[in-house]
Coordinates of C-alpha atoms in Angstrom, one line a residue:
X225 CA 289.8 -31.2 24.1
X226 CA 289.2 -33.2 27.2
X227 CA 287.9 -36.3 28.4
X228 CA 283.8 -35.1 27.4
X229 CA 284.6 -33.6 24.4
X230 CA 282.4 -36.4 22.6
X231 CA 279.8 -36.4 25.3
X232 CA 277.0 -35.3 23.3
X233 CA 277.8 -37.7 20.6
X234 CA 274.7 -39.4 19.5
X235 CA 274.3 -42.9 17.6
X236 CA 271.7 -40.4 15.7
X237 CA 270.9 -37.5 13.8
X238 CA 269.2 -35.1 15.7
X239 CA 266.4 -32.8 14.6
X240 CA 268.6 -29.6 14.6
X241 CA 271.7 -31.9 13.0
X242 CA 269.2 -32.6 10.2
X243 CA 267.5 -29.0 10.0
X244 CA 270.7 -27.1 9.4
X245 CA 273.0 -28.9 8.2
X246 CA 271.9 -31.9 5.9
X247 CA 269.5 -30.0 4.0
X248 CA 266.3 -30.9 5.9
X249 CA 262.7 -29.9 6.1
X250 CA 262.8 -26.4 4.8
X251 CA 260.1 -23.0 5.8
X252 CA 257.0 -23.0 4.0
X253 CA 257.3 -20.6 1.1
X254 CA 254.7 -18.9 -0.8
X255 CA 253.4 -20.7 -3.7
X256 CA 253.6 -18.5 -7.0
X257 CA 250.3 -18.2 -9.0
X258 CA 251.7 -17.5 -12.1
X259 CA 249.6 -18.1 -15.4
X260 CA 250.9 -16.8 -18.2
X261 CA 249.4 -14.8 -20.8
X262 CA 251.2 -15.1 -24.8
X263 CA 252.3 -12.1 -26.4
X264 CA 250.0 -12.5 -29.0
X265 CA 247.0 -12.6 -26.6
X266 CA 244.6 -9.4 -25.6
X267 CA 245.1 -8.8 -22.1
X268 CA 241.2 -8.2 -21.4
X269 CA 240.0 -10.5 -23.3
X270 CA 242.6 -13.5 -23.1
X271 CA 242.0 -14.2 -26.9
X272 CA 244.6 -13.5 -29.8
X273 CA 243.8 -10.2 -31.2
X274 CA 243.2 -8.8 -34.5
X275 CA 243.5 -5.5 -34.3
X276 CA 246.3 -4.5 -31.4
X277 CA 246.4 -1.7 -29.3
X278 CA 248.6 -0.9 -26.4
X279 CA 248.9 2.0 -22.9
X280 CA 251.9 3.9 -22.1
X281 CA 253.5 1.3 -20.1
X282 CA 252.9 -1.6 -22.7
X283 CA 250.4 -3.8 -22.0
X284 CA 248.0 -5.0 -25.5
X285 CA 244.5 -5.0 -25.6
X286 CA 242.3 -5.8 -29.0
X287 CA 240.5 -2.9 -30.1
X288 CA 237.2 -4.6 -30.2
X289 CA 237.5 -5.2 -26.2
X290 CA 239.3 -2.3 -24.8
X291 CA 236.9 0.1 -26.4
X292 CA 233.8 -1.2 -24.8
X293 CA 235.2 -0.9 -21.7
X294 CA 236.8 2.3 -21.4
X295 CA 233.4 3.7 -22.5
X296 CA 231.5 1.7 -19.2
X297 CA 234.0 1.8 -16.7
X298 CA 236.8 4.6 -17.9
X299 CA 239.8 2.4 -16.5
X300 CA 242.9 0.2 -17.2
X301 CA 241.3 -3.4 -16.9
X302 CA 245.2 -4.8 -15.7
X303 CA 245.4 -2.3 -13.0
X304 CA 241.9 -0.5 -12.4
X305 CA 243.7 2.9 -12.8
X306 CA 242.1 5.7 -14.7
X307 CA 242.7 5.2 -18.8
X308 CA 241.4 7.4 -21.8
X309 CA 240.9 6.2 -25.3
X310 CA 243.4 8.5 -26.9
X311 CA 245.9 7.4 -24.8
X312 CA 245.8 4.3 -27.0
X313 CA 248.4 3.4 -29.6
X314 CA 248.0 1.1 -32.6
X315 CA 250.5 -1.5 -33.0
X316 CA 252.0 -2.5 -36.4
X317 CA 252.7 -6.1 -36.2
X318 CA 254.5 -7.6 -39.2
X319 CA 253.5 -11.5 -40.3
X320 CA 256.0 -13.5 -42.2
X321 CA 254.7 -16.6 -45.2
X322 CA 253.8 -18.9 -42.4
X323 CA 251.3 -16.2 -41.0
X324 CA 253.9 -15.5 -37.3
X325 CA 254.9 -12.3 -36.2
X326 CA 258.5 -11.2 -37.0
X327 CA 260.8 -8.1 -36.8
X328 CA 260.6 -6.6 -40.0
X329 CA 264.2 -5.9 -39.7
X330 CA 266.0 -9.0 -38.6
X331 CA 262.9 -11.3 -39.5
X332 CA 263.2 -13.0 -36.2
X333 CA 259.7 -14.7 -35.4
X334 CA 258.7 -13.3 -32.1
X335 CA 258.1 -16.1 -29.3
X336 CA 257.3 -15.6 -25.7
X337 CA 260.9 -15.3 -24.8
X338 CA 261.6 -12.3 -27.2
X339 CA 262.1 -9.2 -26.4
X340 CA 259.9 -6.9 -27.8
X341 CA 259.6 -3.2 -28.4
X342 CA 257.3 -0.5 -30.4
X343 CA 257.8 3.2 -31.6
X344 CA 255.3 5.3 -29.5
X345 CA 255.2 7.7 -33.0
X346 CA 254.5 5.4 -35.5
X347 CA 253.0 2.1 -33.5
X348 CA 255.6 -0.2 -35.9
X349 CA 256.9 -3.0 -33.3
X350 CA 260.3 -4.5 -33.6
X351 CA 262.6 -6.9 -32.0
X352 CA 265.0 -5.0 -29.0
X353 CA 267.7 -6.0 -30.8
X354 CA 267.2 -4.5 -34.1
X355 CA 266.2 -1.2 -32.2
X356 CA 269.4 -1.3 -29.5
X357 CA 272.1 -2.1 -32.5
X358 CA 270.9 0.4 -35.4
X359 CA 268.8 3.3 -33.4
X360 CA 270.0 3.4 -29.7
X361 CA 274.2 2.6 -30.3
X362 CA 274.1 4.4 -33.4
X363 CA 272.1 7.4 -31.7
X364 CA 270.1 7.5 -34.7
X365 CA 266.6 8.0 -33.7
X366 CA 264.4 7.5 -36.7
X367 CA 262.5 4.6 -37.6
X368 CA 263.3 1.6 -39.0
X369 CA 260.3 1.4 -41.4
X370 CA 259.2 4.7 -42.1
X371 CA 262.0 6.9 -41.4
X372 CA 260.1 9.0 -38.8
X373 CA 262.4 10.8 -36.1
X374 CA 261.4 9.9 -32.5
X375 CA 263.1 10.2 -29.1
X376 CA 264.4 7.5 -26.4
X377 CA 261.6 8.3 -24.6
X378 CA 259.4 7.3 -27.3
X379 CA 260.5 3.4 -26.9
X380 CA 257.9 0.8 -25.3
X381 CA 258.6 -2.3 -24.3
X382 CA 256.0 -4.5 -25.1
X383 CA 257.2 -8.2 -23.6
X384 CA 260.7 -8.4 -21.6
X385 CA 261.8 -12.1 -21.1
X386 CA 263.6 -10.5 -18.1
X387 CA 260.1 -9.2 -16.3
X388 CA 257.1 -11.0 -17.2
X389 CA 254.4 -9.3 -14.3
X390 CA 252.7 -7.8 -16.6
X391 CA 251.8 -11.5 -18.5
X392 CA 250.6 -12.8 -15.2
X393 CA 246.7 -13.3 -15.5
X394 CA 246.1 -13.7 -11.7
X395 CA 247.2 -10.3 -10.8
X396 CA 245.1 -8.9 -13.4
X397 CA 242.1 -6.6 -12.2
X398 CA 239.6 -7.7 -14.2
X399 CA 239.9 -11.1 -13.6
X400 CA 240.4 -11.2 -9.5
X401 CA 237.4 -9.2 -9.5
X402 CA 235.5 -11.0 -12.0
X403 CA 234.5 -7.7 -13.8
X404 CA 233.7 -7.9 -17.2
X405 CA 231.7 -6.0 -20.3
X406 CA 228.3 -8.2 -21.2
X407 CA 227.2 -8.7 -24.9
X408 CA 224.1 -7.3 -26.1
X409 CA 223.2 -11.5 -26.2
X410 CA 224.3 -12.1 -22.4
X411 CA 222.1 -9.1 -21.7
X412 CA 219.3 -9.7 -23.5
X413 CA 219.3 -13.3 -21.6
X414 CA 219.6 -11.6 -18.4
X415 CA 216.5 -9.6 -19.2
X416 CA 214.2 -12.3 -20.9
X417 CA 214.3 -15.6 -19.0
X418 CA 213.4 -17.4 -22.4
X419 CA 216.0 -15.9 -24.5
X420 CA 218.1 -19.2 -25.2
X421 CA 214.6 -21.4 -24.4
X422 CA 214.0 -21.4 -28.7
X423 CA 212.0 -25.1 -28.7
X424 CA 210.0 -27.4 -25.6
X425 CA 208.5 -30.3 -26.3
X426 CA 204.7 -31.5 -25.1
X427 CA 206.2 -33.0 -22.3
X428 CA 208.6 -30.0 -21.3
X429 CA 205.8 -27.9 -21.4
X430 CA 203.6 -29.8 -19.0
X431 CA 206.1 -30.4 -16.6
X432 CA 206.8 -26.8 -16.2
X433 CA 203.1 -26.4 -16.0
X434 CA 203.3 -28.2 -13.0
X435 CA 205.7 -26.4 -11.7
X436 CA 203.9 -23.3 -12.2
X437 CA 201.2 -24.2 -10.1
X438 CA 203.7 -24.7 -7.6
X439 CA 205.6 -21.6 -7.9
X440 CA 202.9 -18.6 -9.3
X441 CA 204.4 -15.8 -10.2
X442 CA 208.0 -17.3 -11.3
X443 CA 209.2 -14.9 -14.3
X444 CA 211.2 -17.6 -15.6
X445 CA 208.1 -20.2 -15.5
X446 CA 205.8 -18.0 -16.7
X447 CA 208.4 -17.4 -19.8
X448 CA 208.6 -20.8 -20.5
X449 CA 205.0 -21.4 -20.8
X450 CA 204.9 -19.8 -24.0
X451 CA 204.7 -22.3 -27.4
X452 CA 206.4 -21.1 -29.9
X453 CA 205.3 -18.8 -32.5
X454 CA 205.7 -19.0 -36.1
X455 CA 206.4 -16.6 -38.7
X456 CA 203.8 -15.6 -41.5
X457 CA 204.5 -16.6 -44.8
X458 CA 203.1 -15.6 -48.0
X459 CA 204.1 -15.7 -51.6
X460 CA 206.9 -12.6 -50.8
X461 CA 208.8 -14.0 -47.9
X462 CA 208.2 -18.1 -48.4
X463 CA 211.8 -19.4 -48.6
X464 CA 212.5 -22.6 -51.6
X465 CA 213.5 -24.4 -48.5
X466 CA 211.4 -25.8 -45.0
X467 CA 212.1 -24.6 -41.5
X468 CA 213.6 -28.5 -40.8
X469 CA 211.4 -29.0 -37.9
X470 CA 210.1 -32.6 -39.8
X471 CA 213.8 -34.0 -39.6
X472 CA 215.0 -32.7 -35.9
X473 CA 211.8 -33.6 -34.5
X474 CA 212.1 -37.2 -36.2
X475 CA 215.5 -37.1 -34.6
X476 CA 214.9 -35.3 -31.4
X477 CA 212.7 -36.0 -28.0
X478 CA 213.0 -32.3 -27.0
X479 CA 210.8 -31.4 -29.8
X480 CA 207.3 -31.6 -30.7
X481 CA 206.6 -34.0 -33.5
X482 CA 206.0 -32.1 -36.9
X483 CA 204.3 -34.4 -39.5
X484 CA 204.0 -31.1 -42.3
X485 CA 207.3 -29.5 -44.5
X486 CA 206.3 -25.3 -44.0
X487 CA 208.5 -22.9 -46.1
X488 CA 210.8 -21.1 -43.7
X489 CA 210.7 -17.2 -44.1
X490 CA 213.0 -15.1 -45.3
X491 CA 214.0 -12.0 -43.2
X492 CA 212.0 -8.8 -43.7
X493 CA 215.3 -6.8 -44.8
X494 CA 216.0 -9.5 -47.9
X495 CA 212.7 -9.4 -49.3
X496 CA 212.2 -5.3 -48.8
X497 CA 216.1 -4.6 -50.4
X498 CA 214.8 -6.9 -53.0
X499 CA 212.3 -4.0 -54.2
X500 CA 215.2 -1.2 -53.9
X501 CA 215.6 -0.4 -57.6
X502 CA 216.2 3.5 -57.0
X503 CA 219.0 5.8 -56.1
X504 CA 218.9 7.9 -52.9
X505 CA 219.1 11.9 -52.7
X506 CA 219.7 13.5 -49.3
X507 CA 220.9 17.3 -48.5
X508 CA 223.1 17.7 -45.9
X509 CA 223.0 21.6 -44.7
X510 CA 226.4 22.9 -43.2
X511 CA 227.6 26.4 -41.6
X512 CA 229.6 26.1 -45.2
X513 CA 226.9 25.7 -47.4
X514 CA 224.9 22.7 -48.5
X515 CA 226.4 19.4 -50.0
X516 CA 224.2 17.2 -52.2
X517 CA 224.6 13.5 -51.4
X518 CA 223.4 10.5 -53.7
X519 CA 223.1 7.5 -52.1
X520 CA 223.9 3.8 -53.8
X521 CA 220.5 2.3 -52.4
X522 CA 220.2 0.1 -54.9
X523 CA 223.4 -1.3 -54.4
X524 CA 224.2 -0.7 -50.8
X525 CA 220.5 -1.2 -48.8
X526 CA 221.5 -1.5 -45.5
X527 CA 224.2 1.1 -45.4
X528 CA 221.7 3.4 -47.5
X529 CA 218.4 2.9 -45.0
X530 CA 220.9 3.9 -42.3
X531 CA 221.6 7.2 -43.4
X532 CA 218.3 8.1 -44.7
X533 CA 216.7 6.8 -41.8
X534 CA 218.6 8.8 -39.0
X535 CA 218.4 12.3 -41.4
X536 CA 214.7 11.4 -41.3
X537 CA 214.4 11.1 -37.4
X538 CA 216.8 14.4 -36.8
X539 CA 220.1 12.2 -35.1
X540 CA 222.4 14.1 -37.4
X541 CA 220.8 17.6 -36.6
X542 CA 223.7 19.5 -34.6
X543 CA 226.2 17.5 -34.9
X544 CA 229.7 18.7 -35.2
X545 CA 232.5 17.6 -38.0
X546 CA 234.6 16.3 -35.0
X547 CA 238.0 15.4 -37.7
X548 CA 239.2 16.2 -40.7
X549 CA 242.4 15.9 -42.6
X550 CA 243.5 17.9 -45.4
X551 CA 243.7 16.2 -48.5
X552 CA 242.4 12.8 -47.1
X553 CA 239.1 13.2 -45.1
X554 CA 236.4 14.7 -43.1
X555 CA 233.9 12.5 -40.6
X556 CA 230.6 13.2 -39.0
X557 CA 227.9 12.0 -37.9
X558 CA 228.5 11.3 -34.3
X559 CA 226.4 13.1 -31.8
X560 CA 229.0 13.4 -28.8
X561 CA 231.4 15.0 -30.9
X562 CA 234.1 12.5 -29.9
X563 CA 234.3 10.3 -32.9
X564 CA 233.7 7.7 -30.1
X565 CA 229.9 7.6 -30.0
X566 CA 226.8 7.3 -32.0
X567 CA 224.2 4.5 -32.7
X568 CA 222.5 3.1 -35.7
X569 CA 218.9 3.3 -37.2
X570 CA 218.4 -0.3 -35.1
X571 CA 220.8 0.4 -32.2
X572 CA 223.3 -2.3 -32.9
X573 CA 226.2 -2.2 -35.4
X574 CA 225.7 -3.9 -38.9
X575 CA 227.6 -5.9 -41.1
X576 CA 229.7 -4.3 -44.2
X577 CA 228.6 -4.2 -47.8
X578 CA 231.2 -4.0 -50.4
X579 CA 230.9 -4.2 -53.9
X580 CA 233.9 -4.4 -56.9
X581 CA 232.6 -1.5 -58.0
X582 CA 232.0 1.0 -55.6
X583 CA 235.9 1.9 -54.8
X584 CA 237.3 5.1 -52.6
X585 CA 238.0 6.6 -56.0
X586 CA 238.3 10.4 -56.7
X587 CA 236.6 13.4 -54.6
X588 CA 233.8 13.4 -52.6
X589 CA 233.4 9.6 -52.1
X590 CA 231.2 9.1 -49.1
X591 CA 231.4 6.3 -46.5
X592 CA 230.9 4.4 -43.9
X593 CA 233.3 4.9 -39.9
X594 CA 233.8 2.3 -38.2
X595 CA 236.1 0.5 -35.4
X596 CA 236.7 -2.8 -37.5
X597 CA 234.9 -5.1 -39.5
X598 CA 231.0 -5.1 -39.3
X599 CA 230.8 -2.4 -36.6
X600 CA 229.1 0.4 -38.5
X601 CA 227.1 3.0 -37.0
X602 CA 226.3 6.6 -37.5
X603 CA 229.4 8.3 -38.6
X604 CA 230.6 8.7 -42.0
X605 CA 233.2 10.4 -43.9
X606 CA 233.5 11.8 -47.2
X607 CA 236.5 12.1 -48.8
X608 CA 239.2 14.9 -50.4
X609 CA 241.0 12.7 -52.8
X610 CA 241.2 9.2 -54.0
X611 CA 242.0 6.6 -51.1
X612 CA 242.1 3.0 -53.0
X613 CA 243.6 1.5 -49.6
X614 CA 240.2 1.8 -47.6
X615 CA 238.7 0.0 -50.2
X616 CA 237.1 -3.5 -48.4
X617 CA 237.3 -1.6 -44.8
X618 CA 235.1 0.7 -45.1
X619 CA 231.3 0.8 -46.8
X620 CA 231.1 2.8 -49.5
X621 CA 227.5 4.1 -49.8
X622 CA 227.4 7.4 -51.5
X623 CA 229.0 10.2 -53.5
X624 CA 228.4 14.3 -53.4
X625 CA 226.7 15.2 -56.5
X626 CA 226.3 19.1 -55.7
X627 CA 228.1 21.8 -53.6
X628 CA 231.9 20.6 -53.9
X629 CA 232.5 24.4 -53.1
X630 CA 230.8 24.1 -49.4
X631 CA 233.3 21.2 -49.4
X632 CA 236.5 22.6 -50.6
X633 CA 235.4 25.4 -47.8
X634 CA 235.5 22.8 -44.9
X635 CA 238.6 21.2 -46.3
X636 CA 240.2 24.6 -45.6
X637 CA 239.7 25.3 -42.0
X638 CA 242.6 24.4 -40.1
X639 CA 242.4 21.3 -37.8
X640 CA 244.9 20.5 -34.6
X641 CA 247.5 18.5 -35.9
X642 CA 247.0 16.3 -32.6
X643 CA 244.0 15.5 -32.2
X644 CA 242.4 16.4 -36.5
X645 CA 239.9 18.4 -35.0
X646 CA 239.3 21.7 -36.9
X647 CA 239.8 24.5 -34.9
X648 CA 237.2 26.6 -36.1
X649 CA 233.4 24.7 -35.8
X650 CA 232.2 23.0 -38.8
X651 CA 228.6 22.2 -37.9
X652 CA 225.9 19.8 -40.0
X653 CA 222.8 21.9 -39.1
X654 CA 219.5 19.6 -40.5
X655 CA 219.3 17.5 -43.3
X656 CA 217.0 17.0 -46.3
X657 CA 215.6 13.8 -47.7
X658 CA 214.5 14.1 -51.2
X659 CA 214.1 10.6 -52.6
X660 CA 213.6 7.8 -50.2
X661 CA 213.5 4.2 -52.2
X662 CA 212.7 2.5 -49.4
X663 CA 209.3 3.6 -48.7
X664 CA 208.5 3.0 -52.5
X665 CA 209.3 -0.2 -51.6
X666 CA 207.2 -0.7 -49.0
X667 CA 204.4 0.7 -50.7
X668 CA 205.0 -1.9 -53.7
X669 CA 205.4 -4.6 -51.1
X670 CA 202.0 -4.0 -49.1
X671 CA 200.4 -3.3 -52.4
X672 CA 201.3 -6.4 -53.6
X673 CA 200.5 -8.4 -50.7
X674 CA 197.3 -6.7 -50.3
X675 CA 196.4 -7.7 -54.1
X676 CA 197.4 -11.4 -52.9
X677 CA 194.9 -11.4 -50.4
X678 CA 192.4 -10.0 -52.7
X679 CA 193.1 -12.9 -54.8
X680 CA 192.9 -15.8 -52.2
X681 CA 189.6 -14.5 -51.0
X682 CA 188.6 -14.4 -54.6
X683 CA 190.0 -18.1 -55.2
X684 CA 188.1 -18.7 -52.0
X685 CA 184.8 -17.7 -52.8
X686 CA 184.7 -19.4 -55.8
X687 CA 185.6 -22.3 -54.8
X688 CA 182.3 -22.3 -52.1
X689 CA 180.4 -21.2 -54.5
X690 CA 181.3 -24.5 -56.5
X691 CA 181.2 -26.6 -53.3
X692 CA 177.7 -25.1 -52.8
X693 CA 176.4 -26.2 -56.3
X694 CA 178.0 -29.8 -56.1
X695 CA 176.2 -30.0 -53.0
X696 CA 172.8 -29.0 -54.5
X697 CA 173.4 -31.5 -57.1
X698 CA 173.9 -34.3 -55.2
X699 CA 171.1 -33.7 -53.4
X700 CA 167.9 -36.1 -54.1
X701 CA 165.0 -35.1 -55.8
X702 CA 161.5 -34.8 -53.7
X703 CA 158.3 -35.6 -55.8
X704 CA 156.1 -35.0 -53.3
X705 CA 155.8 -33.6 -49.4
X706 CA 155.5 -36.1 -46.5
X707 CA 156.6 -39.8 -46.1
X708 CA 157.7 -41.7 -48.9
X709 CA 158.6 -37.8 -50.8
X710 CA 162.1 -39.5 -52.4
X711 CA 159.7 -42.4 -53.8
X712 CA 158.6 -42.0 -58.0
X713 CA 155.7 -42.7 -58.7
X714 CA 156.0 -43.0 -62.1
X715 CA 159.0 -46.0 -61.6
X716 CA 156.8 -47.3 -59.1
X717 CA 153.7 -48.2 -61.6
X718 CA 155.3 -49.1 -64.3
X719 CA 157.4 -51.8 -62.1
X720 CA 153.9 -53.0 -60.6
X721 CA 152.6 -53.6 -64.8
X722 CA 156.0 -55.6 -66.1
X723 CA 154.9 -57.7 -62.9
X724 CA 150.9 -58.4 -64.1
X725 CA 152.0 -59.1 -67.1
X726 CA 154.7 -62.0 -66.8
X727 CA 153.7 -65.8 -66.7
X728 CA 152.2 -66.7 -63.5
X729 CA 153.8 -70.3 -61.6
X730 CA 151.4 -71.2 -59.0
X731 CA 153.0 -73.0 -56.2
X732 CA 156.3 -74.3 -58.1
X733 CA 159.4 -72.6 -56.9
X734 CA 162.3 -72.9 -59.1
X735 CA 164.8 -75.0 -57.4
X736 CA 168.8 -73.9 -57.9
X737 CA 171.1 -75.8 -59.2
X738 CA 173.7 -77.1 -56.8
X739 CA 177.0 -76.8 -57.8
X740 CA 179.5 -78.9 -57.0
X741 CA 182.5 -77.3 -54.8
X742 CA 185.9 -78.8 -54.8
X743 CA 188.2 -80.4 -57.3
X744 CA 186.2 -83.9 -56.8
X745 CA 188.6 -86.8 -58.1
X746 CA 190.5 -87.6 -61.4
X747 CA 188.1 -89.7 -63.0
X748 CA 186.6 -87.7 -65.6
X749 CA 190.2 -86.9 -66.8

């Protein structure tokens, strides 16, 4: 002890005093920049998705966004490392009445504190519960849904409550280095200055004038100088309704007034599909033997000018059957072989077509690939047997009318059981177009509008010539060449006699009678 022993004794605390042991100021520590991303939420496109897929190592990407770009860049948008298509696995996600996802098993609604797992084999996703107490403690490996046997290895967690990196948007790759897939709008704005510039006003217009004086040679002035065009309209495309530019330039300043209703036009494709009465016949040749394809153009226009026009250009020429499945299917049509590529007749997808009566009924059925709704292309399958649960996914456009024996021989060759590729080539050498509706149609349509023309100029003729003869007739009558030609002389001297021969007044004028203006006063009443 001692006599100092409270020497150092302050009447305060001091810094260190405070610092270690009353809790004080403590070290700076890193902040966390955590966003999360929901389960339910495509990890490249940080929308809910529609159509889920998933990697190896769990993370969820919508098929309409992952596939884009893995064919521009080839990687794993989360961590930038190599990633293949086929690598892919389709989820099976289960809704309940209210429209959530559940476990099919337990009918737990998933939130982002579940734990969630899927079944590599079949893609079905369940809760980790369901999977640990009746596959994992049971050691029976076979799935809950379909019965399929798979291993432990098989397993992928999808969301752990435990470990949520993978949810954390900052970290992605894609988004700290602001890398992303354009669409066909954003590049057609990149490429054309005026591409979302639809309407200037008078005023708009001269002020960018001005500025192009300025600055000569500006793309994006130079775009903007242009006044909108309109579309031709006859008595084919006139629409029963106006393009509205009366009512939003009454109600807008950015427009130029419009004082006259025009028709609006209807689009090419609708008026020429309206002429489609006819059936389509196209021969496909294979190393098999040929197949004889009648197409539903009357029914299915834009699916059928598809096909006919890209066996009329040669795209199909060469290509390989890249799948086929016994007693379901066999696709074509895509010129990488893949079953990844190929383009339409206009090089962007089109919409579906479907009709109450064109069903995936019976052999030989033909239709319409695609990756999801509206994203057709060029490949087609045609089908081995009836398939009534692709009906309102896929476009049917077509049936095979002739050489079902070239297609039983193509069902026969064997195909991987991996990957559904046959393993001996079934090749689509050139194809034949024997009826093609669609240039009847256009024939009708420019006859037609050529017979139109012939009957405006007609109209118009005759109406000058009537114009021409009302003109002539109201045109005054010359009696004789010179000065005073318009005068008759005839009216002229018989005026001059009815005047000689009327009583003569000399020097009285006939005074008028005045007549008295006003009301004057009441006395007469």
């Amino acid at each position: 002890m001692g006599k100092r022993q409270h020497q150092k004794d302050k009447m305060y605390i001091t810094c260190a005093e405070y610092t270690h042991f009353y809790g004080g100021k403590k070290p700076d520590l890193p902040q966390s920049n955590f966003r999360r991303l929901p389960f339910d939420h495509c990890s490249l496109s940080l929308q809910p998705f529609e159509y889920p897929m998933c990697t190896p190592e769990g993370i969820v990407f919508d098929l309409l966004s992952i596939v884009p770009w893995i064919k521009k860049f080839g990687t794993n948008p989360i961590s930038g490392e190599k990633l293949e298509a086929k690598s892919l696995i389709k989820l099976n996600f289960t809704k309940n009445s209210d429209g959530k996802y559940h476990c099919p098993v337990l009918y737990t609604v998933f939130t982002n504190n579940s734990h969630i797992v899927t079944n590599k084999v079949t893609g079905n996703v369940f809760s980790h519960e369901a999977v640990e107490q009746l596959n994992i403690k049971t050691k029976s490996f076979k799935d809950l849904l379909s019965d399929e046997p798979f291993t432990r290895q098989d397993l992928i967690t999808l969301q752990d409550p435990t470990n949520l990196d993978k949810f954390n948007v900052s970290n992605f790759f894609h988004v700290k280095n602001n890398v992303k897939v354009l669409d066909p709008d954003e590049e057609k704005a990149k490429l054309l200055p005026d591409y979302h510039l639809k309407t200037t006003n008078m005023e708009t217009r001269e002020t960018l004038a001005e500025l192009y004086k300025d600055y000569k040679g500006d793309k994006l002035l130079a775009a903007t100088m242009k006044e909108p065009v309109d579309k031709k309209t006859d008595k084919l495309n006139a629409a029963h309704y106006s393009t509205g530019r009366v009512s939003a330039s009454f109600t807008s300043t950015a427009m130029t007034p419009a004082t006259m209703q025009v028709a609006d036009a209807i689009a090419d494709d609708t008026v020429r599909y309206q002429y489609v009465k006819k059936k389509g016949y196209v021969r496909i040749h294979t190393n098999k033997g040929d197949i004889n394809l009648e197409l539903h153009c009357d029914k299915i226009p834009k699916a059928g000018e598809n096909f006919i026009g890209l066996c009329k250009k040669g795209y199909y020429d060469g290509t390989v059957f890249h799948r086929s499945i016994r007693n379901f299917m066999i696709q074509g049509g895509d010129p990488t072989g893949t079953g990844t590529g190929g383009e339409s007749l206009w090089a962007k997808p089109f919409r579906d077509e479907f009709k109450p009566n064109l069903s995936h009924t019976g052999r030989g059925v033909l239709s319409m690939a695609n990756s999801g709704p509206n994203t057709n292309k060029s490949q087609f399958f045609i089908t081995f047997r009836s398939c009534p649960y692709l009906d309102r996914k896929h476009t049917v456009f077509g049936r095979v009318v002739g050489g079902f024996e070239a297609l039983t021989a193509m069902e026969n060759v064997e195909s991987d059981p991996k990957t559904d590729k046959p393993k001996s080539e079934l090749k689509l050498l050139t194809a034949t177009v024997f009826v093609d509706p669609y240039e009847e149609a256009d024939a009708q349509i420019a006859a037609e509008r050529e017979k139109e023309i012939q009957k405006q100029e007609e109209e118009r003729e005759e109406t000058n010539a009537i114009k021409k003869k009302a003109k002539a007739d109201e045109a005054p009558k010359t009696f004789k060449p010179g000065v005073g030609k318009y005068i008759n002389p005839a009216a002229t001297k018989r005026a001059a006699a009815a005047e000689d021969s009327g009583p003569s007044i000399s020097g009285v004028v006939a005074k008028k009678s005045k007549t008295k203006a006003g009301f004057g006063d009441f006395s007469s009443w």
